[in-house]
Coordinates of C-alpha atoms and ligand atoms in Angstrom, one line a residue:
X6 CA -47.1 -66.2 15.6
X7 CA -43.8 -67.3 17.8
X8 CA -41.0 -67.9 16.3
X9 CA -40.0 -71.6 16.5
X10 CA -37.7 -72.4 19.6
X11 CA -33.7 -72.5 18.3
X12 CA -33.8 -76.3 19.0
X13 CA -36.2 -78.6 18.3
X14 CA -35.4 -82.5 18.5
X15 CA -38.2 -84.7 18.2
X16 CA -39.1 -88.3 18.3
X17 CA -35.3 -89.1 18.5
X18 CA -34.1 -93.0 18.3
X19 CA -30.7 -94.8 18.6
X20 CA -30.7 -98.5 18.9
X21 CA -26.9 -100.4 19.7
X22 CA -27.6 -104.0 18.5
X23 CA -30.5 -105.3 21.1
X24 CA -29.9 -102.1 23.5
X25 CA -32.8 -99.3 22.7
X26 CA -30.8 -96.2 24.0
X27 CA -33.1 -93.6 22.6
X28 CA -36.6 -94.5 22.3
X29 CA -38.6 -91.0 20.6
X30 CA -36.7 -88.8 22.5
X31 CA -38.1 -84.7 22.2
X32 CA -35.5 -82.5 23.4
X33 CA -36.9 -78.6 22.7
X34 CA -34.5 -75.5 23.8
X35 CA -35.4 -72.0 23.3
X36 CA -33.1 -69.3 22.4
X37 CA -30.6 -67.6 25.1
X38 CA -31.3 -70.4 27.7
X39 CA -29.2 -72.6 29.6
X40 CA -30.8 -76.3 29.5
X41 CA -29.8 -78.7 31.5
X42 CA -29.9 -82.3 30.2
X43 CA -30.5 -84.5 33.0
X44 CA -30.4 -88.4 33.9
X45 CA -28.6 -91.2 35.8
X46 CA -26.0 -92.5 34.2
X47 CA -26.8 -94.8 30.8
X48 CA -30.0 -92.9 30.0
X49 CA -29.3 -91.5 27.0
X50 CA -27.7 -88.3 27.3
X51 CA -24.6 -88.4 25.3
X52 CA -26.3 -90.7 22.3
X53 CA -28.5 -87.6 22.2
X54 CA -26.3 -84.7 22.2
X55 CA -23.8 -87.2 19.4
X56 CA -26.6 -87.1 17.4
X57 CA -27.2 -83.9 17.3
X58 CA -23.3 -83.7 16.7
X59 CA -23.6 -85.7 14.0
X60 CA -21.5 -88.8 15.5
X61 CA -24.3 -90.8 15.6
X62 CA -27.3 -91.1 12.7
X63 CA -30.4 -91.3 14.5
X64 CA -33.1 -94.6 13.7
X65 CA -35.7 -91.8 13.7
X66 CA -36.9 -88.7 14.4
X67 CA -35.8 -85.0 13.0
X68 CA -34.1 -82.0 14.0
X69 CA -35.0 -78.2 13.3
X70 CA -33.1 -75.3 13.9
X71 CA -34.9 -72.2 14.4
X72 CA -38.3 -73.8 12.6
X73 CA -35.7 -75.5 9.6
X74 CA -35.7 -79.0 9.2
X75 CA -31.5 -79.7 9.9
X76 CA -30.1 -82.6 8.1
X77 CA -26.7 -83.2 10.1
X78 CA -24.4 -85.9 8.5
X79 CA -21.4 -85.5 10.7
X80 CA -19.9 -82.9 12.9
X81 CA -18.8 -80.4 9.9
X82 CA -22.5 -79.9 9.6
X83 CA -23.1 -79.2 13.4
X84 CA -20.8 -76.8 13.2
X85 CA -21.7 -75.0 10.3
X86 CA -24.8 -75.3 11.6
X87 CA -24.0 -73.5 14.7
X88 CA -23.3 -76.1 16.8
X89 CA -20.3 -76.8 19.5
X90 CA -19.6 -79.3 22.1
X91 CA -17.4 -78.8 24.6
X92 CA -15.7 -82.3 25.8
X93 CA -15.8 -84.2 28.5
X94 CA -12.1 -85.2 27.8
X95 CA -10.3 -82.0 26.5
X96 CA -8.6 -82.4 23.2
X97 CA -5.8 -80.2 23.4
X98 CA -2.2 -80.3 22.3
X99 CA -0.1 -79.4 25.5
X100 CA 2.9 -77.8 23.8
X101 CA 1.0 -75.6 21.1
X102 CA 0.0 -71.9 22.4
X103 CA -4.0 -71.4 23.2
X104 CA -4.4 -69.6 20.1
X105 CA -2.8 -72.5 17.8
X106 CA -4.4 -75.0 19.6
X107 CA -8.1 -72.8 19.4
X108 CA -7.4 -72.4 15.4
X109 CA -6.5 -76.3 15.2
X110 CA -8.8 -78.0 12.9
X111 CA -10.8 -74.8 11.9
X112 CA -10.8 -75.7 8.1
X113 CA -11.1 -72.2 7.7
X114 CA -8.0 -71.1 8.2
X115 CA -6.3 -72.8 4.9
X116 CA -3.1 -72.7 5.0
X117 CA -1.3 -69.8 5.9
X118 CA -2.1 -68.9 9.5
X119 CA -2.0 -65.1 10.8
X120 CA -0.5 -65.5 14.2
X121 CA -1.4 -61.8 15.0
X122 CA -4.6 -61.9 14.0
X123 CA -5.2 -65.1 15.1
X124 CA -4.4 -63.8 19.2
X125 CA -6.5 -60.7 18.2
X126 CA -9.0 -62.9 17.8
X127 CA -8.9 -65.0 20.6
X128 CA -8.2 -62.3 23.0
X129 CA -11.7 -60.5 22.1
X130 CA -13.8 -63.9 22.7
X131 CA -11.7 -64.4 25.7
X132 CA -12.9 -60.6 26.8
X133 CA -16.6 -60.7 25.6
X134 CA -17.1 -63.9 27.7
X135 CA -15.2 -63.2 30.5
X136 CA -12.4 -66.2 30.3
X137 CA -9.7 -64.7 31.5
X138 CA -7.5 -66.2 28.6
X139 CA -3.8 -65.5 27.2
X140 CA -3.6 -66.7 24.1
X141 CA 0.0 -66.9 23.7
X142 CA 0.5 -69.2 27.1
X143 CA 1.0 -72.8 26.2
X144 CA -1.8 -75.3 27.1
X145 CA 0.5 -77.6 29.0
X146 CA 1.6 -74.2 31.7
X147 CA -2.2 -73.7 32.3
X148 CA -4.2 -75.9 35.1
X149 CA -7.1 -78.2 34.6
X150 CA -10.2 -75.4 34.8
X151 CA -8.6 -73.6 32.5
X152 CA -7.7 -75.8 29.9
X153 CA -11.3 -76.3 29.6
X154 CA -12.0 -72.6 28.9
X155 CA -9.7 -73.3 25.7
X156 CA -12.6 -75.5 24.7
X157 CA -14.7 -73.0 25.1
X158 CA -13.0 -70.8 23.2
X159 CA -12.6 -73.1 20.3
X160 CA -16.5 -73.4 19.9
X161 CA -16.8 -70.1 20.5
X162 CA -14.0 -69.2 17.7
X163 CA -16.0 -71.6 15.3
X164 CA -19.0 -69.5 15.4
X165 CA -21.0 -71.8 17.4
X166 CA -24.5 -70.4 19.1
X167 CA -25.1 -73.5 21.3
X168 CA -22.6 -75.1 23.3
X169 CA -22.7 -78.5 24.6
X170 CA -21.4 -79.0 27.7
X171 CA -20.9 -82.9 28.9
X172 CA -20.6 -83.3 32.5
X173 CA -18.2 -80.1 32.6
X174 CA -17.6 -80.1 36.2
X175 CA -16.5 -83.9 37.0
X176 CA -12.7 -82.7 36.5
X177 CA -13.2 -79.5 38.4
X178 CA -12.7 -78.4 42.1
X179 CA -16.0 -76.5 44.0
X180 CA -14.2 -72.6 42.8
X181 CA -13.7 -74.0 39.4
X182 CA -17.4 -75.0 39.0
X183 CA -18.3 -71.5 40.3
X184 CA -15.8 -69.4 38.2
X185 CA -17.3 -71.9 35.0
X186 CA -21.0 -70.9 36.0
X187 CA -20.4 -67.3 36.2
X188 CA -19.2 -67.9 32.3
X189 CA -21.5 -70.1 31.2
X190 CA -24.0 -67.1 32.3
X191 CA -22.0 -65.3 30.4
X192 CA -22.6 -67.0 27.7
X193 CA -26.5 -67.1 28.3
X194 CA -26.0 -62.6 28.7
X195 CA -23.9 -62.0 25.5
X196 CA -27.0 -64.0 22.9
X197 CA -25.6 -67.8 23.5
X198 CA -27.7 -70.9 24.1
X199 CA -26.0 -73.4 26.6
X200 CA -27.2 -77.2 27.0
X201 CA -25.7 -78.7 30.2
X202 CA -25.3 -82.1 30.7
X203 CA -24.8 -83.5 34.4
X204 CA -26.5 -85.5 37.2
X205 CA -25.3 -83.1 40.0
X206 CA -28.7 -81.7 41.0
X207 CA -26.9 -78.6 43.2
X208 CA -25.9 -77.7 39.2
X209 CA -29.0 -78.1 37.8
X210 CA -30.5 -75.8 40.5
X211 CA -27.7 -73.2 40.5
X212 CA -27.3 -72.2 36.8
X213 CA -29.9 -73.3 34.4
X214 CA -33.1 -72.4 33.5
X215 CA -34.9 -75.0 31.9
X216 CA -34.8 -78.8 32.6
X217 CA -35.4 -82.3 30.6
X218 CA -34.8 -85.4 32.5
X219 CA -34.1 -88.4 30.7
X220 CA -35.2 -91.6 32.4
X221 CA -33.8 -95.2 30.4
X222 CA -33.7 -93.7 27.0
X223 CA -37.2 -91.9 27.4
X224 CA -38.6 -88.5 28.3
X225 CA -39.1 -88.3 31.8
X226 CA -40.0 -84.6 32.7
X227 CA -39.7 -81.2 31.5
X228 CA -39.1 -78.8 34.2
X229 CA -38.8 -74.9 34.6
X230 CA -35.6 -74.7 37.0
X231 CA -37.2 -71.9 39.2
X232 CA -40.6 -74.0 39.8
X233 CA -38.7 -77.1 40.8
X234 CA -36.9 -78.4 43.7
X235 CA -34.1 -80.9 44.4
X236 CA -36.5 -84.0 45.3
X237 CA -38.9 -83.0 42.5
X238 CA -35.8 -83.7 39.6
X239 CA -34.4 -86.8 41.6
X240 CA -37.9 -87.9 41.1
X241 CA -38.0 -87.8 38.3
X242 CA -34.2 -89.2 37.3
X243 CA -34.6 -92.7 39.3
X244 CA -38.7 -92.7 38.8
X245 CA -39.5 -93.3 42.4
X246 CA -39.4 -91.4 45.5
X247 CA -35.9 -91.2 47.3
X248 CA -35.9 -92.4 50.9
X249 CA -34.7 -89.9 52.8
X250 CA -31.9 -90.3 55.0
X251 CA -32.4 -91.5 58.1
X252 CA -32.5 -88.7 61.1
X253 CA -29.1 -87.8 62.2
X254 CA -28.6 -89.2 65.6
X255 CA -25.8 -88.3 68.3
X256 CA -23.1 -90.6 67.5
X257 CA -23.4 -94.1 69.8
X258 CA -19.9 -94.3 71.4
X259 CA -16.9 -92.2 72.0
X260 CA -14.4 -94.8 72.6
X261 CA -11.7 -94.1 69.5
X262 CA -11.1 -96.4 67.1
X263 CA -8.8 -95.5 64.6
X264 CA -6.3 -93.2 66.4
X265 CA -3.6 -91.8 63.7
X266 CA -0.6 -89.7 65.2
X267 CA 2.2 -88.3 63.1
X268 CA 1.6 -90.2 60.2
X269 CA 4.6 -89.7 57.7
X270 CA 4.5 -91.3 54.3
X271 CA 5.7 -90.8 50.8
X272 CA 4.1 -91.2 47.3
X273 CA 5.0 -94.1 44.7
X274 CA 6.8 -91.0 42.9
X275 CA 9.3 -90.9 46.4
X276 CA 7.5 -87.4 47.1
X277 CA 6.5 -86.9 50.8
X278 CA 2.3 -87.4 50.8
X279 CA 1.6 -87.4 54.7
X280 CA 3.6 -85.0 56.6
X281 CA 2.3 -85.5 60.2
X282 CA -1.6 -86.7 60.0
X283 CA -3.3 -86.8 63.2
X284 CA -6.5 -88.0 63.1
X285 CA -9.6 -89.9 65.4
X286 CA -12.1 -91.6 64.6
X287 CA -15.1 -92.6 67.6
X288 CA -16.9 -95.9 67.3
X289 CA -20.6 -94.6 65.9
X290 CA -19.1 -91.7 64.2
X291 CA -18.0 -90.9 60.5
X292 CA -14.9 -88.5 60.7
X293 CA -15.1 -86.7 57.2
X294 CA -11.8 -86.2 55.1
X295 CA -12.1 -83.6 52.4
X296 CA -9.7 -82.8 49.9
X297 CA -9.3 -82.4 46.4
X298 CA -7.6 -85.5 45.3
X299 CA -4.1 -86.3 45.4
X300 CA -3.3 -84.5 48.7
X301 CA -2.4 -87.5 50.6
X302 CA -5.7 -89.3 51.3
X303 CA -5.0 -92.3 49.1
X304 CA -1.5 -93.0 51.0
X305 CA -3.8 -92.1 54.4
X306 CA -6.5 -94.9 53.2
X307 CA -3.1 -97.5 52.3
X308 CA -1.1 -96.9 55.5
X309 CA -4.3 -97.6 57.6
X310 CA -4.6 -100.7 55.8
X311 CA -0.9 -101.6 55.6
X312 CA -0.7 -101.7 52.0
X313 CA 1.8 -98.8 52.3
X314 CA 4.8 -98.8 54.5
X315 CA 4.7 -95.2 56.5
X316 CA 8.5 -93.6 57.5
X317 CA 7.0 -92.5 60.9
X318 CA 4.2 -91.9 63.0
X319 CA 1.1 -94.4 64.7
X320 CA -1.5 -96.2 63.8
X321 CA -3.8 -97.9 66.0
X322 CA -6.6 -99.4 65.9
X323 CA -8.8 -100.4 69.1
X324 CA -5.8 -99.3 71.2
X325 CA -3.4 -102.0 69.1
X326 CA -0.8 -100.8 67.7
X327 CA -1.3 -102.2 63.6
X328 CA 1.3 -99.4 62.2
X329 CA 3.4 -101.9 60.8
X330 CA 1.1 -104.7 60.2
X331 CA 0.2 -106.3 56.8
X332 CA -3.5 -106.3 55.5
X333 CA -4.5 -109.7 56.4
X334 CA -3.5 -109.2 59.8
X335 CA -5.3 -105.6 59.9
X336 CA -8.2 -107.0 58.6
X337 CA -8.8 -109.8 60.8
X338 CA -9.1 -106.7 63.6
X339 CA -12.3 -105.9 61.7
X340 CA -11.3 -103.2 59.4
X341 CA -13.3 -103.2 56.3
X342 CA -12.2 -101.2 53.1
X343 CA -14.0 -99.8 50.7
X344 CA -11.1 -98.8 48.1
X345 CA -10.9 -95.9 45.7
X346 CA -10.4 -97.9 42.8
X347 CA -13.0 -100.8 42.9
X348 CA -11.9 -102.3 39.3
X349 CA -8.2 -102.5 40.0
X350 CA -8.0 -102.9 44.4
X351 CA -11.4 -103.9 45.0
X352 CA -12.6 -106.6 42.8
X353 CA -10.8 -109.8 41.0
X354 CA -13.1 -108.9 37.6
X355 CA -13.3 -112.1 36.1
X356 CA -14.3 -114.1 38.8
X357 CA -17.7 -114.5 39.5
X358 CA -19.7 -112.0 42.0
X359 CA -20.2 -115.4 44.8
X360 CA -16.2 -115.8 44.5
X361 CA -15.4 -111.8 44.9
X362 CA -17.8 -111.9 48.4
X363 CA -15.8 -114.4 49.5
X364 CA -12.6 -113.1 48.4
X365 CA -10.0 -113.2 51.3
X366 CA -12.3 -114.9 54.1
X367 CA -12.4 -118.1 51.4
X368 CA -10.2 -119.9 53.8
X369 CA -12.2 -120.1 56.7
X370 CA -15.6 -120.9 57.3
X371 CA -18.4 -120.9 56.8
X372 CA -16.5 -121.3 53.2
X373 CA -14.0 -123.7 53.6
X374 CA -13.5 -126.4 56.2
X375 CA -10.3 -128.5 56.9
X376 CA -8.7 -126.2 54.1
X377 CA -11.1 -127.6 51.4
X378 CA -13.3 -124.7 49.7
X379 CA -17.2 -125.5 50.3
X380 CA -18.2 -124.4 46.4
X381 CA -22.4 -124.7 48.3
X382 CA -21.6 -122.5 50.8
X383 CA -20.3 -120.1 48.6
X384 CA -23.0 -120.3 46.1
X385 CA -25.6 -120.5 48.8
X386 CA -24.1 -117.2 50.6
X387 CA -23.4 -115.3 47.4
X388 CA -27.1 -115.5 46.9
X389 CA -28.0 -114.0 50.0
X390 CA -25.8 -111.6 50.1
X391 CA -26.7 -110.2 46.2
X392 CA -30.3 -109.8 47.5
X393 CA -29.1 -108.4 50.6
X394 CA -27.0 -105.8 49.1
X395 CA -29.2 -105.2 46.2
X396 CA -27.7 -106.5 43.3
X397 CA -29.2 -106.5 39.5
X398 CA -29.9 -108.9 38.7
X399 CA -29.5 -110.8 42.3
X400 CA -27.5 -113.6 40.6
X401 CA -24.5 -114.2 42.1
X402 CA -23.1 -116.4 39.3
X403 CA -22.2 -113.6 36.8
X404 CA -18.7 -112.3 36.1
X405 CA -17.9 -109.4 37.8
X406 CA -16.4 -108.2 35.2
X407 CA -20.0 -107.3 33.0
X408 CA -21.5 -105.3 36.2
X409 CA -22.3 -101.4 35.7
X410 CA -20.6 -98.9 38.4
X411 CA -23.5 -98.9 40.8
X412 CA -23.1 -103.1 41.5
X413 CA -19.5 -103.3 41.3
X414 CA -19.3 -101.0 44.3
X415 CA -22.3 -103.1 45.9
X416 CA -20.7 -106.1 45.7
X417 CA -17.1 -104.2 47.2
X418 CA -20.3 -103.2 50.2
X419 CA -21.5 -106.7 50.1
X420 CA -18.1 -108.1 51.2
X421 CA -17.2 -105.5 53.4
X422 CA -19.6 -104.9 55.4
X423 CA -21.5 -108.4 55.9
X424 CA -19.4 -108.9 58.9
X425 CA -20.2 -106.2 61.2
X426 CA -16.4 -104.0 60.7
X427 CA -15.5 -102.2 63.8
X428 CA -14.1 -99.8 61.3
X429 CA -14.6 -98.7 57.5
X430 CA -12.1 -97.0 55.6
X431 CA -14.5 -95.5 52.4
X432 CA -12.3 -94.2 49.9
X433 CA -14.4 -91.7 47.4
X434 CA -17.2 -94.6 47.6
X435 CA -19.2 -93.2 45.2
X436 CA -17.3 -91.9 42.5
X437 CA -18.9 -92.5 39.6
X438 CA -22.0 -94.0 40.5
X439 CA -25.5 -92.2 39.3
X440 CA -28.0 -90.6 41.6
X441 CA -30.0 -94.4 42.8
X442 CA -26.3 -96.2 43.5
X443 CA -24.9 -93.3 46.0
X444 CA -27.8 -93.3 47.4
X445 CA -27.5 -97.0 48.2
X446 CA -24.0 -96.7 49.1
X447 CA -25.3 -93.4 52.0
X448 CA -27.6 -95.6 53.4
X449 CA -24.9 -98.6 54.2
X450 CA -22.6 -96.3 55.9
X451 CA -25.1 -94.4 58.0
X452 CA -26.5 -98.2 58.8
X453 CA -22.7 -99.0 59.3
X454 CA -22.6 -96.0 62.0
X455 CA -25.7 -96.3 63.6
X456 CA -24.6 -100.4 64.7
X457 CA -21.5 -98.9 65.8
X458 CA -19.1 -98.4 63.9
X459 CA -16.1 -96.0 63.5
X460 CA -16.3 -94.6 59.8
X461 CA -13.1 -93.0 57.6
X462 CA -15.0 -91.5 54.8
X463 CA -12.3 -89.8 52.1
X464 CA -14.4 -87.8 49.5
X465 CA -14.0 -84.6 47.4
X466 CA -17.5 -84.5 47.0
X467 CA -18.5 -81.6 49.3
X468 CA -22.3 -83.0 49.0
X469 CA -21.6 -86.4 50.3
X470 CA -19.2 -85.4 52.6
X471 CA -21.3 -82.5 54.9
X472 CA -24.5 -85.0 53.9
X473 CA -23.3 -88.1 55.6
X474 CA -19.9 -86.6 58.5
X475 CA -20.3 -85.8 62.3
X476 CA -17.0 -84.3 61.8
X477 CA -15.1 -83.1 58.9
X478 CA -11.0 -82.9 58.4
X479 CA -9.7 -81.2 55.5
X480 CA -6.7 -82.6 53.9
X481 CA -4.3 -80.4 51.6
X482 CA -1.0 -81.4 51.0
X483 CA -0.1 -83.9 53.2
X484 CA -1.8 -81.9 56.2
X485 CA -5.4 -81.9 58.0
X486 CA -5.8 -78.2 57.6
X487 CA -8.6 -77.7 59.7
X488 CA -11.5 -79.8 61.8
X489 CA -14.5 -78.6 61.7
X490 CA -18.3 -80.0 62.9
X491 CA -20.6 -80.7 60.3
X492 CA -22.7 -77.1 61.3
X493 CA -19.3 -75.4 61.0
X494 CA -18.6 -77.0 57.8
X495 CA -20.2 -74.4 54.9
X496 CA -19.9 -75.2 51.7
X497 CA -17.7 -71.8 50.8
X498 CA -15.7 -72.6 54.0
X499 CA -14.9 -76.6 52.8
X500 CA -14.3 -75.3 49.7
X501 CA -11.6 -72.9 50.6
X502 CA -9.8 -75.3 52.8
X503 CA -9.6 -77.5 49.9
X504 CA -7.7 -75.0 47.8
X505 CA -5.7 -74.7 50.3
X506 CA -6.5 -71.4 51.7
X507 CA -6.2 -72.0 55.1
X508 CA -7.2 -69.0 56.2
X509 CA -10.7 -69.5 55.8
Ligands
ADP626 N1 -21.3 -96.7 21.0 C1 -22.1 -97.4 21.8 N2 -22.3 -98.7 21.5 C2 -23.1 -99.5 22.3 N3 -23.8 -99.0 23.4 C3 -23.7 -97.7 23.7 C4 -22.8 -96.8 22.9 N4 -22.9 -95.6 23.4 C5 -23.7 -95.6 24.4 N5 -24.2 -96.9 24.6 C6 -25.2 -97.4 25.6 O1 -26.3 -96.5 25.5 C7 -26.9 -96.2 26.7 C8 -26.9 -94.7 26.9 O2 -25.5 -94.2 27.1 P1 -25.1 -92.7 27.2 O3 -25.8 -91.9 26.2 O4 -23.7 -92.7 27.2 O5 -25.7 -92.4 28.6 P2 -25.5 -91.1 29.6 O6 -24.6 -90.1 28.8 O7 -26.8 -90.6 29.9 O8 -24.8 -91.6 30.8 C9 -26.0 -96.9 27.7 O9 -26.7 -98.1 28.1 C10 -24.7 -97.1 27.0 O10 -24.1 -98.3 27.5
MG627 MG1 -22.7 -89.4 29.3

């Protein structure tokens, strides 16, 4: 007979008041695999792995480890059962040495701790699995990837046999996520079992080996990685075919729009962010910026707007010189702005969705005449424009402030783009959003260049930004580092650039 798989959860349920956010859920891993636990955002994937962590008590259902039934109360069980989740927030203490913080909450270790040993210890897991780790270095002298191989360590240190991995690469740059698959294979060699949580299908493809889609708190698929393609697991994540994107075309003008020279700025810390940006953008073409964030783009995306004062350079826009205009006046040239943040720049959250189309335009009309609002008009267009720009529900009278990612950002689209923008500053547009709402997003930009217009897209997703560019800047530190056209424009190559290696 075969021996039971390691994992086995079956008929799993988790109900939040009214909200049914696992409905008999089977998730079934086999030994020495990498799983990937797929699914747009809100279908269930963390309330499933919790459970099996023992944060949440399931409604129903029952889990067995290697054929045993597996009673886990809370997350002392997990890990004695072998269990270990690496978070999506790392919970380290900065000042405290790898090894202290790796042996931090290990109940284990009583009272007296072995320092010596302790490193030993650390440095041998660190070996076997190929982190790279110095025990003795304080977390807080140690960049972002690898304060997440601490995590790692600290399961591994616990004895754990399957690691969880939540949406592991959201924090990291392209060479991070690489240098963390080439462990978590690791992992898979030296006898562990990984489950890998994320909605990145590049991921799923790269590294695992086995696949279960969630879909709305429900099974939706169970796929072996190699017999599967991209389309096949997008499927099934958003339950209906995706459009495809509409054929590339030769851009439609090549008049510039947006012409940037020498653009100086500084940071809200005083620290120089821009230190000489040229940059053009073409009416009918979208100029991608790439760059890890924080090298200057956000500053880029305020001076263009004139929400940040820049200490020298140009700006202009449709041959007008706006380098020292205010945003009002910017926008009424026809620049619309599609702003990194969309909770705190891009939306007024307790107003309804109706009032945040309007918002800035309330004073003229169609929405006001004579200086008196029209409260119909605003209804009436706030209607059109949540079918338009596919809201859910299409009603325009809810506050903004209740809306999921994917319509906040379509009602930042909605009042952006409903009057034909000569130019579109995007600013990482679809951070955030699930599989269905980027999507959405692709498809109103590439609409948005085919009528015309000049796009500034400013993403550090390399997908989005070789998927949707006719061109591609890279930004690092202050600098465009390189132009490229979209054929020159590898993956390897963007990545590089972004780290800054300029060479490549
Ligand atoms: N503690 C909670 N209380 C109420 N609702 C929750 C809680 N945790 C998750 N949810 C809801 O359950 C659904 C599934 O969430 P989650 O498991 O986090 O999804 P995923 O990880 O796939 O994005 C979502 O609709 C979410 O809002
Ligand atoms: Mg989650």
């Amino acid at each position: 007979m075969a021996s039971p798989p390691l994992l086995e959860m079956r008929g799993i349920a988790k109900r939040f008041g009214t909200l049914q956010a696992l409905d008999a859920v089977d998730l079934v891993v086999q030994e020495r695999e990498i799983h990937a636990l797929v699914g747009e955002n809100g279908a269930g994937k963390t309330t499933l792995m919790n459970v099996l962590y023992g944060l949440y008590r399931a409604d129903a259902g029952t889990i067995r480890i290697r054929g045993a039934e597996a009673r886990i109360g809370g997350p002392r069980d997990a890990i004695a059962r072998g269990i270990g989740m690496i978070h999506q927030h790392f919970m380290l203490v900065p000042p405290l040495t790898i090894a202290e913080n790796v042996v931090l909450g290990d109940e284990r270790t009583g009272f007296v701790l072995d320092r010596r040993a302790v490193e030993a210890r650390v440095r041998e897991l660190s070996d076997r699995f190929g982190l790279a780790i110095d025990p003795a270095a304080r977390v807080e002298a140690v960049p972002l990837g690898l304060q997440q191989r601490v995590e790692i360590l600290k399961v591994l240190y616990r004895g754990s046999e399957i690691l969880v991995f939540d949406e592991p690469t959201a924090v990291l740059t392209p060479q991070e996520v690489d240098e963390l698959f080439v462990i978590v294979r690791k992992l898979r060699d030296e006898g562990k079992t990984v489950i890998l949580i994320t909605h990145k299908l590049r991921e799923v493809l790269a590294v695992t080996d086995r696949i279960t889609v969630l879909r709305d708190g429900r099974n939706a698929g169970e796929l072996v990685t190699r017999e599967t393609n991209a389309a096949q697991i997008a499927r099934a994540m958003v339950g209906h075919e995706l459009r495809t994107l509409q054929a590339r075309t030769t851009p439609t003008g090549t008049e510039p729009v947006l012409e940037i020279g020498g653009l100086a700025a500084r940071s809200d810390r005083g620290t120089a962010a821009l230190r000489g940006v040229d940059v053009v953008v073409h009416a009918g073409e979208i100029l991608g910026l790439a760059g890890v964030g924080g090298n200057g783009q956000s500053e880029l995306a305020e001076c263009v707007m004139g929400l940040r004062r820049p200490t020298g350079g140009t700006i202009l826009i449709a041959g007008a010189d706006v380098t020292h205009d205010d945003p009002k006046r910017t926008r009424a040239r026809g620049v619309a702005y599609v702003p990194e943040d969309r909770r705190l720049e891009g939306l007024v959250l307790p107003f309804t969705v109706a009032e945040n189309f309007v918002l800035g335009k309330h004073d003229r009309a169609p929405y006001a005449r004579g200086g008196v609002l029209d409260g119909a008009a605003i209804a009436r267009e706030g209607a059109r424009l949540a079918r338009e720009f596919d809201l859910r529900p299409p009603d325009p009278g809810v506050v903004t402030a209740n809306l999921s990612g994917g319509n906040l950002q379509k009602v930042v689209l909605g009042r952006e783009l409903s009057e034909r923008p000569k130019l579109i500053i995007a600013s990482q547009p679809t951070r955030g959003l699930d599989v269905a709402a980027t999507e959405y997003v692709h498809e109103r930009l590439l609409e948005q260049r085919q009528a015309g217009a000049a796009v500034l897209l400013i993403s550090s997703e390399l997908d989005e930004i070789r998927a949707l560019s006719d061109r591609i800047a890279v930004i690092f530190e202050g600098r465009i580092v390189a132009a490229l056209t979209a054929a020159e424009a590898t993956e390897e190559r963007l990545g590089l650039l972004m780290a800054g290696q300029a060479a490549a």
